[in-house]
């Protein structure tokens, strides 16, 4: 069900939600959190809503979409309420803001927050310089950005590092979860030798490659070299190879295509492993599983230098 409320206000939206709850059986009870999506009005907003709807099947929530429209228009708020099949396992309230109102999302969103429920803010596109200091981000306990949408993801990641606050995270981090899991599992097997150095290769514009290098540096305490290498399939922003050096020989995880990689270990035959590129929906669902600050992400981000050459760099000690 979709209910349109043109030229409205938050009081009218709340009254409509109560009426729908009583007449149609749509309830906010059992929602585990409020997800704020801050985006520009248009296709980007609809893509973000679809990802949130898919993620809501794992995390039932109220989704508040702050869709910023034309700034030169007269001040106006158009609302749209989506429930049932049009909202996954959530209830979606789309707030399209025009004119000066487009920059007043913080004040608009407060009356529509679920009481006593955690708040997560997500910027699927361009994010503020400091999400925690943003009027909307300041009301959220968790703040999700996506530096891959920036012109220079690595530079955007460096800015996030400089302005980091506990509770900040980025989808570039959840995109490397499978890589981290496979490497951890490989090192859990004997021989349990110290890693003496590591090399992480990937696209020059890959923030996920930068974060993986930072994670290895923060966890292993060894020199880590970040190099540029073409990724199979020609897609940008991706990791190509990770190589961990130790006395008995190197452990190497190398991407083959969009769905698989090869894991090489001394004394064992090469093993093909599943390593699909993760969707926005999968990454968002993972980030919504924890509502407290992610210390491991913070340490990995801190280990990523603020700048690097286009071809290589070393991090760690």
mmCIF file of C-alpha atoms in Angstrom:
data_model
loop_
_atom_site.group_PDB
_atom_site.id
_atom_site.type_symbol
_atom_site.label_atom_id
_atom_site.label_comp_id
_atom_site.label_asym_id
_atom_site.label_seq_id
_atom_site.Cartn_x
_atom_site.Cartn_y
_atom_site.Cartn_z
ATOM 1 C CA UNK A 1 0.000 0.000 0.000
ATOM 2 C CA UNK A 2 1.235 3.488 -0.893
ATOM 3 C CA UNK A 3 -0.312 6.655 0.545
ATOM 4 C CA UNK A 4 0.709 10.041 -0.883
ATOM 5 C CA UNK A 5 0.604 13.188 1.236
ATOM 6 C CA UNK A 6 1.480 16.207 -0.945
ATOM 7 C CA UNK A 7 2.329 19.567 0.679
ATOM 8 C CA UNK A 8 2.124 18.172 4.187
ATOM 9 C CA UNK A 9 3.905 18.294 7.548
ATOM 10 C CA UNK A 10 5.212 15.750 10.046
ATOM 11 C CA UNK A 11 2.097 16.005 12.231
ATOM 12 C CA UNK A 12 -0.084 14.923 9.326
ATOM 13 C CA UNK A 13 2.311 12.078 8.543
ATOM 14 C CA UNK A 14 2.121 10.836 12.140
ATOM 15 C CA UNK A 15 -1.677 11.019 12.143
ATOM 16 C CA UNK A 16 -1.812 9.041 8.897
ATOM 17 C CA UNK A 17 0.491 6.394 10.360
ATOM 18 C CA UNK A 18 -1.850 6.006 13.351
ATOM 19 C CA UNK A 19 -4.881 5.730 11.050
ATOM 20 C CA UNK A 20 -3.174 3.099 8.916
ATOM 21 C CA UNK A 21 -2.215 1.152 12.017
ATOM 22 C CA UNK A 22 -5.822 1.080 13.175
ATOM 23 C CA UNK A 23 -7.517 0.465 9.829
ATOM 24 C CA UNK A 24 -5.051 -1.653 7.889
ATOM 25 C CA UNK A 25 -3.286 -3.423 10.714
ATOM 26 C CA UNK A 26 0.093 -1.879 9.871
ATOM 27 C CA UNK A 27 2.053 -1.714 13.101
ATOM 28 C CA UNK A 28 5.384 -0.266 14.123
ATOM 29 C CA UNK A 29 5.616 -2.671 17.040
ATOM 30 C CA UNK A 30 8.519 -5.067 16.774
ATOM 31 C CA UNK A 31 10.634 -2.733 14.651
ATOM 32 C CA UNK A 32 14.177 -3.146 15.883
ATOM 33 C CA UNK A 33 15.553 0.185 14.670
ATOM 34 C CA UNK A 34 14.966 3.345 12.657
ATOM 35 C CA UNK A 35 16.959 3.602 9.442
ATOM 36 C CA UNK A 36 17.476 7.115 8.084
ATOM 37 C CA UNK A 37 18.396 7.309 4.391
ATOM 38 C CA UNK A 38 19.752 10.686 3.310
ATOM 39 C CA UNK A 39 19.881 11.050 -0.448
ATOM 40 C CA UNK A 40 18.957 13.147 -3.447
ATOM 41 C CA UNK A 41 15.483 12.732 -4.891
ATOM 42 C CA UNK A 42 15.371 10.556 -7.993
ATOM 43 C CA UNK A 43 16.622 7.108 -9.068
ATOM 44 C CA UNK A 44 19.268 7.048 -6.327
ATOM 45 C CA UNK A 45 16.532 7.276 -3.690
ATOM 46 C CA UNK A 46 14.547 4.383 -5.185
ATOM 47 C CA UNK A 47 17.648 2.177 -5.378
ATOM 48 C CA UNK A 48 18.406 2.888 -1.727
ATOM 49 C CA UNK A 49 14.817 2.126 -0.711
ATOM 50 C CA UNK A 50 14.958 -1.217 -2.521
ATOM 51 C CA UNK A 51 18.202 -2.142 -0.757
ATOM 52 C CA UNK A 52 16.672 -1.144 2.590
ATOM 53 C CA UNK A 53 13.519 -3.172 1.874
ATOM 54 C CA UNK A 54 15.628 -6.247 1.146
ATOM 55 C CA UNK A 55 17.747 -5.719 4.272
ATOM 56 C CA UNK A 56 14.608 -5.183 6.372
ATOM 57 C CA UNK A 57 13.643 -8.843 5.953
ATOM 58 C CA UNK A 58 16.539 -9.530 8.302
ATOM 59 C CA UNK A 59 16.145 -6.314 10.326
ATOM 60 C CA UNK A 60 12.507 -5.129 10.540
ATOM 61 C CA UNK A 61 12.676 -1.359 10.837
ATOM 62 C CA UNK A 62 11.075 1.979 10.115
ATOM 63 C CA UNK A 63 12.788 3.535 7.108
ATOM 64 C CA UNK A 64 12.755 7.324 6.885
ATOM 65 C CA UNK A 65 13.974 8.568 3.514
ATOM 66 C CA UNK A 66 15.088 12.199 3.389
ATOM 67 C CA UNK A 67 15.020 12.848 -0.361
ATOM 68 C CA UNK A 68 16.369 16.319 -1.080
ATOM 69 C CA UNK A 69 14.733 17.970 -4.075
ATOM 70 C CA UNK A 70 15.264 21.229 -5.962
ATOM 71 C CA UNK A 71 16.732 23.908 -3.698
ATOM 72 C CA UNK A 72 15.450 26.820 -5.790
ATOM 73 C CA UNK A 73 11.818 25.759 -5.442
ATOM 74 C CA UNK A 74 9.381 27.049 -2.849
ATOM 75 C CA UNK A 75 9.638 25.448 0.581
ATOM 76 C CA UNK A 76 7.498 22.291 0.521
ATOM 77 C CA UNK A 77 7.331 18.820 2.052
ATOM 78 C CA UNK A 78 5.762 15.947 0.111
ATOM 79 C CA UNK A 79 5.433 12.650 1.965
ATOM 80 C CA UNK A 80 4.733 9.113 0.862
ATOM 81 C CA UNK A 81 3.995 6.197 3.181
ATOM 82 C CA UNK A 82 4.673 2.648 1.987
ATOM 83 C CA UNK A 83 3.592 -0.403 3.944
ATOM 84 C CA UNK A 84 2.939 -4.077 3.250
ATOM 85 C CA UNK A 85 4.278 -5.480 0.009
ATOM 86 C CA UNK A 86 5.686 -2.108 -1.018
ATOM 87 C CA UNK A 87 7.967 -1.923 2.010
ATOM 88 C CA UNK A 88 9.431 -5.378 2.589
ATOM 89 C CA UNK A 89 9.408 -6.123 6.316
ATOM 90 C CA UNK A 90 9.617 -2.438 7.147
ATOM 91 C CA UNK A 91 7.470 0.643 6.899
ATOM 92 C CA UNK A 92 8.851 3.310 4.604
ATOM 93 C CA UNK A 93 8.205 7.028 4.903
ATOM 94 C CA UNK A 94 9.620 9.040 2.017
ATOM 95 C CA UNK A 95 10.007 12.745 2.758
ATOM 96 C CA UNK A 96 10.690 14.823 -0.354
ATOM 97 C CA UNK A 97 11.965 18.234 0.704
ATOM 98 C CA UNK A 98 12.122 21.250 -1.591
ATOM 99 C CA UNK A 99 13.511 24.759 -1.294
ATOM 100 C CA UNK A 100 15.158 25.829 1.978
ATOM 101 C CA UNK A 101 13.500 22.824 3.621
ATOM 102 C CA UNK A 102 15.887 20.497 1.762
ATOM 103 C CA UNK A 103 18.635 21.329 4.235
ATOM 104 C CA UNK A 104 16.477 20.953 7.361
ATOM 105 C CA UNK A 105 16.335 17.171 7.559
ATOM 106 C CA UNK A 106 17.458 17.018 11.191
ATOM 107 C CA UNK A 107 14.454 18.941 12.476
ATOM 108 C CA UNK A 108 11.995 17.163 10.180
ATOM 109 C CA UNK A 109 13.006 13.629 11.086
ATOM 110 C CA UNK A 110 12.838 13.843 14.898
ATOM 111 C CA UNK A 111 9.004 13.634 15.249
ATOM 112 C CA UNK A 112 8.950 10.468 13.128
ATOM 113 C CA UNK A 113 11.582 8.451 15.009
ATOM 114 C CA UNK A 114 10.471 5.278 16.751
ATOM 115 C CA UNK A 115 10.610 5.709 20.539
ATOM 116 C CA UNK A 116 13.425 3.878 22.352
ATOM 117 C CA UNK A 117 14.698 2.307 19.122
ATOM 118 C CA UNK A 118 18.322 2.599 17.899
ATOM 119 C CA UNK A 119 18.874 5.001 15.013
ATOM 120 C CA UNK A 120 21.100 4.278 12.018
ATOM 121 C CA UNK A 121 21.841 6.876 9.327
ATOM 122 C CA UNK A 122 22.890 5.857 5.824
ATOM 123 C CA UNK A 123 24.174 8.053 3.001
ATOM 124 C CA UNK A 124 24.061 5.884 -0.181
ATOM 125 C CA UNK A 125 25.596 8.728 -2.204
ATOM 126 C CA UNK A 126 27.612 11.770 -1.240
ATOM 127 C CA UNK A 127 28.091 11.993 2.524
ATOM 128 C CA UNK A 128 28.893 14.998 4.715
ATOM 129 C CA UNK A 129 32.529 15.685 5.573
ATOM 130 C CA UNK A 130 31.891 14.635 9.169
ATOM 131 C CA UNK A 131 28.807 12.353 9.416
ATOM 132 C CA UNK A 132 28.741 12.519 13.234
ATOM 133 C CA UNK A 133 28.532 16.334 13.152
ATOM 134 C CA UNK A 134 25.825 16.438 10.494
ATOM 135 C CA UNK A 135 22.357 17.526 11.787
ATOM 136 C CA UNK A 136 20.890 14.129 10.827
ATOM 137 C CA UNK A 137 23.956 12.065 11.672
ATOM 138 C CA UNK A 138 24.147 13.586 15.153
ATOM 139 C CA UNK A 139 20.913 11.833 16.195
ATOM 140 C CA UNK A 140 22.168 8.407 15.031
ATOM 141 C CA UNK A 141 24.227 5.925 16.989
ATOM 142 C CA UNK A 142 25.542 4.335 13.788
ATOM 143 C CA UNK A 143 26.414 6.207 10.588
ATOM 144 C CA UNK A 144 26.960 4.343 7.305
ATOM 145 C CA UNK A 145 28.643 5.944 4.307
ATOM 146 C CA UNK A 146 29.837 4.608 0.943
ATOM 147 C CA UNK A 147 33.066 6.163 -0.298
ATOM 148 C CA UNK A 148 32.849 4.110 -3.509
ATOM 149 C CA UNK A 149 30.369 6.694 -4.837
ATOM 150 C CA UNK A 150 32.955 9.495 -4.552
ATOM 151 C CA UNK A 151 35.086 10.651 -7.494
ATOM 152 C CA UNK A 152 38.159 9.457 -5.600
ATOM 153 C CA UNK A 153 37.215 6.686 -3.125
ATOM 154 C CA UNK A 154 40.709 6.585 -1.596
ATOM 155 C CA UNK A 155 40.681 10.331 -0.898
ATOM 156 C CA UNK A 156 37.159 10.067 0.539
ATOM 157 C CA UNK A 157 38.354 7.247 2.809
ATOM 158 C CA UNK A 158 41.252 9.420 3.980
ATOM 159 C CA UNK A 159 38.798 12.205 4.883
ATOM 160 C CA UNK A 160 36.643 9.708 6.779
ATOM 161 C CA UNK A 161 39.743 8.649 8.705
ATOM 162 C CA UNK A 162 40.515 12.247 9.646
ATOM 163 C CA UNK A 163 36.955 12.928 10.872
ATOM 164 C CA UNK A 164 36.205 9.503 12.344
ATOM 165 C CA UNK A 165 33.886 9.256 15.351
ATOM 166 C CA UNK A 166 32.879 6.024 17.146
ATOM 167 C CA UNK A 167 29.819 4.680 15.333
ATOM 168 C CA UNK A 168 31.040 5.625 11.839
ATOM 169 C CA UNK A 169 31.410 2.858 9.261
ATOM 170 C CA UNK A 170 31.502 2.464 5.491
ATOM 171 C CA UNK A 171 30.245 -0.125 3.013
ATOM 172 C CA UNK A 172 33.807 -0.471 1.734
ATOM 173 C CA UNK A 173 34.449 -2.297 5.023
ATOM 174 C CA UNK A 174 31.613 -4.809 4.695
ATOM 175 C CA UNK A 175 32.630 -5.476 1.092
ATOM 176 C CA UNK A 176 35.827 -7.140 2.367
ATOM 177 C CA UNK A 177 34.167 -9.402 4.957
ATOM 178 C CA UNK A 178 34.524 -12.489 2.743
ATOM 179 C CA UNK A 179 38.207 -11.705 2.104
ATOM 180 C CA UNK A 180 38.864 -11.332 5.823
ATOM 181 C CA UNK A 181 37.017 -14.574 6.616
ATOM 182 C CA UNK A 182 38.947 -16.614 4.034
ATOM 183 C CA UNK A 183 42.327 -15.229 5.110
ATOM 184 C CA UNK A 184 41.550 -15.808 8.790
ATOM 185 C CA UNK A 185 40.469 -19.392 8.095
ATOM 186 C CA UNK A 186 43.668 -20.038 6.121
ATOM 187 C CA UNK A 187 45.871 -18.772 8.959
ATOM 188 C CA UNK A 188 43.954 -20.866 11.489
ATOM 189 C CA UNK A 189 45.439 -23.972 9.850
ATOM 190 C CA UNK A 190 48.950 -25.227 10.698
ATOM 191 C CA UNK A 191 51.730 -24.308 10.489
ATOM 192 C CA UNK A 192 50.992 -21.424 12.815
ATOM 193 C CA UNK A 193 53.914 -19.265 11.742
ATOM 194 C CA UNK A 194 54.365 -15.543 12.046
ATOM 195 C CA UNK A 195 53.516 -13.506 8.959
ATOM 196 C CA UNK A 196 56.629 -11.547 8.028
ATOM 197 C CA UNK A 197 55.116 -9.299 5.347
ATOM 198 C CA UNK A 198 52.004 -8.906 3.240
ATOM 199 C CA UNK A 199 51.030 -7.484 -0.136
ATOM 200 C CA UNK A 200 47.539 -6.343 -1.100
ATOM 201 C CA UNK A 201 46.909 -5.585 -4.782
ATOM 202 C CA UNK A 202 43.834 -4.035 -6.344
ATOM 203 C CA UNK A 203 42.423 -1.194 -8.392
ATOM 204 C CA UNK A 204 44.005 2.183 -7.798
ATOM 205 C CA UNK A 205 40.590 3.612 -6.845
ATOM 206 C CA UNK A 206 39.659 0.789 -4.455
ATOM 207 C CA UNK A 207 38.915 1.945 -0.915
ATOM 208 C CA UNK A 208 38.217 -1.675 0.027
ATOM 209 C CA UNK A 209 41.773 -2.586 -0.978
ATOM 210 C CA UNK A 210 43.057 0.252 1.197
ATOM 211 C CA UNK A 211 40.982 -0.964 4.142
ATOM 212 C CA UNK A 212 42.101 -4.565 3.710
ATOM 213 C CA UNK A 213 45.725 -3.398 3.811
ATOM 214 C CA UNK A 214 44.953 -1.402 6.952
ATOM 215 C CA UNK A 215 43.231 -4.369 8.555
ATOM 216 C CA UNK A 216 46.177 -6.680 7.905
ATOM 217 C CA UNK A 217 48.568 -4.071 9.277
ATOM 218 C CA UNK A 218 46.527 -3.571 12.452
ATOM 219 C CA UNK A 219 46.045 -7.328 13.033
ATOM 220 C CA UNK A 220 49.433 -8.758 11.998
ATOM 221 C CA UNK A 221 51.796 -5.961 12.967
ATOM 222 C CA UNK A 222 53.986 -6.605 9.920
ATOM 223 C CA UNK A 223 54.933 -4.494 6.867
ATOM 224 C CA UNK A 224 52.047 -4.357 4.388
ATOM 225 C CA UNK A 225 52.507 -3.169 0.810
ATOM 226 C CA UNK A 226 49.522 -1.839 -1.129
ATOM 227 C CA UNK A 227 50.015 -2.134 -4.911
ATOM 228 C CA UNK A 228 47.932 -1.415 -7.987
ATOM 229 C CA UNK A 229 46.838 -4.317 -10.161
ATOM 230 C CA UNK A 230 44.130 -4.840 -12.755
ATOM 231 C CA UNK A 231 41.206 -6.926 -11.540
ATOM 232 C CA UNK A 232 39.823 -9.824 -13.637
ATOM 233 C CA UNK A 233 36.757 -8.636 -15.493
ATOM 234 C CA UNK A 234 38.021 -5.080 -15.764
ATOM 235 C CA UNK A 235 35.840 -3.700 -12.962
ATOM 236 C CA UNK A 236 37.201 -0.838 -10.882
ATOM 237 C CA UNK A 237 37.207 -0.474 -7.115
ATOM 238 C CA UNK A 238 38.109 -4.125 -6.476
ATOM 239 C CA UNK A 239 40.724 -6.289 -4.752
ATOM 240 C CA UNK A 240 42.820 -8.553 -6.986
ATOM 241 C CA UNK A 241 45.292 -10.439 -4.774
ATOM 242 C CA UNK A 242 46.429 -10.816 -1.170
ATOM 243 C CA UNK A 243 49.763 -12.481 -0.430
ATOM 244 C CA UNK A 244 50.967 -13.286 3.101
ATOM 245 C CA UNK A 245 54.637 -14.250 3.466
ATOM 246 C CA UNK A 246 55.849 -16.690 6.135
ATOM 247 C CA UNK A 247 58.853 -19.008 6.668
ATOM 248 C CA UNK A 248 57.307 -22.127 5.113
ATOM 249 C CA UNK A 249 55.945 -20.279 2.083
ATOM 250 C CA UNK A 250 53.330 -17.748 1.080
ATOM 251 C CA UNK A 251 49.556 -17.884 1.484
ATOM 252 C CA UNK A 252 47.923 -16.244 -1.538
ATOM 253 C CA UNK A 253 44.277 -15.451 -2.251
ATOM 254 C CA UNK A 254 43.780 -14.407 -5.878
ATOM 255 C CA UNK A 255 40.531 -13.391 -7.530
ATOM 256 C CA UNK A 256 39.620 -15.301 -10.704
ATOM 257 C CA UNK A 257 36.339 -13.652 -11.653
ATOM 258 C CA UNK A 258 33.299 -11.969 -10.111
ATOM 259 C CA UNK A 259 32.310 -15.102 -8.186
ATOM 260 C CA UNK A 260 35.449 -17.033 -7.301
ATOM 261 C CA UNK A 261 39.091 -16.952 -6.253
ATOM 262 C CA UNK A 262 42.016 -19.343 -5.814
ATOM 263 C CA UNK A 263 43.595 -19.978 -2.415
ATOM 264 C CA UNK A 264 47.210 -21.197 -2.559
ATOM 265 C CA UNK A 265 49.051 -22.605 0.479
ATOM 266 C CA UNK A 266 52.415 -24.432 0.794
ATOM 267 C CA UNK A 267 52.122 -28.209 0.597
ATOM 268 C CA UNK A 268 48.499 -28.131 -0.557
ATOM 269 C CA UNK A 269 46.887 -28.086 -3.992
ATOM 270 C CA UNK A 270 45.362 -24.798 -5.103
ATOM 271 C CA UNK A 271 41.783 -24.577 -3.932
ATOM 272 C CA UNK A 272 39.008 -22.703 -5.717
ATOM 273 C CA UNK A 273 36.765 -20.810 -3.268
ATOM 274 C CA UNK A 274 33.528 -18.842 -3.591
ATOM 275 C CA UNK A 275 34.168 -15.113 -3.426
ATOM 276 C CA UNK A 276 31.232 -13.254 -4.941
ATOM 277 C CA UNK A 277 31.247 -9.489 -5.094
ATOM 278 C CA UNK A 278 28.806 -8.343 -2.468
ATOM 279 C CA UNK A 279 25.695 -6.305 -3.251
ATOM 280 C CA UNK A 280 24.682 -3.107 -1.482
ATOM 281 C CA UNK A 281 21.809 -4.993 0.123
ATOM 282 C CA UNK A 282 24.171 -7.594 1.604
ATOM 283 C CA UNK A 283 26.576 -4.963 2.892
ATOM 284 C CA UNK A 284 23.775 -2.875 4.404
ATOM 285 C CA UNK A 285 22.255 -5.913 6.133
ATOM 286 C CA UNK A 286 25.637 -6.753 7.642
ATOM 287 C CA UNK A 287 26.157 -3.225 8.962
ATOM 288 C CA UNK A 288 22.710 -3.295 10.579
ATOM 289 C CA UNK A 289 23.621 -6.419 12.578
ATOM 290 C CA UNK A 290 25.596 -4.380 15.073
ATOM 291 C CA UNK A 291 24.481 -1.112 16.615
ATOM 292 C CA UNK A 292 27.599 -0.411 18.673
ATOM 293 C CA UNK A 293 30.879 1.111 17.439
ATOM 294 C CA UNK A 294 33.046 -1.240 15.365
ATOM 295 C CA UNK A 295 36.493 -1.101 16.988
ATOM 296 C CA UNK A 296 38.082 -3.406 14.384
ATOM 297 C CA UNK A 297 36.977 -1.078 11.593
ATOM 298 C CA UNK A 298 38.339 1.896 13.533
ATOM 299 C CA UNK A 299 41.736 0.211 13.914
ATOM 300 C CA UNK A 300 41.850 -0.770 10.236
ATOM 301 C CA UNK A 301 40.885 2.757 9.195
ATOM 302 C CA UNK A 302 43.552 4.235 11.443
ATOM 303 C CA UNK A 303 46.171 1.973 9.821
ATOM 304 C CA UNK A 304 45.332 3.312 6.340
ATOM 305 C CA UNK A 305 47.678 6.245 5.628
ATOM 306 C CA UNK A 306 46.133 9.566 4.667
ATOM 307 C CA UNK A 307 47.842 9.487 1.265
ATOM 308 C CA UNK A 308 49.632 7.019 -1.001
ATOM 309 C CA UNK A 309 51.214 6.823 -4.403
ATOM 310 C CA UNK A 310 49.261 5.502 -7.360
ATOM 311 C CA UNK A 311 51.392 2.374 -7.586
ATOM 312 C CA UNK A 312 52.386 1.217 -4.133
ATOM 313 C CA UNK A 313 52.914 2.020 -0.493
ATOM 314 C CA UNK A 314 53.826 0.379 2.775
ATOM 315 C CA UNK A 315 51.810 0.513 5.956
ATOM 316 C CA UNK A 316 52.476 -0.802 9.407
ATOM 317 C CA UNK A 317 55.823 -1.260 11.092
#
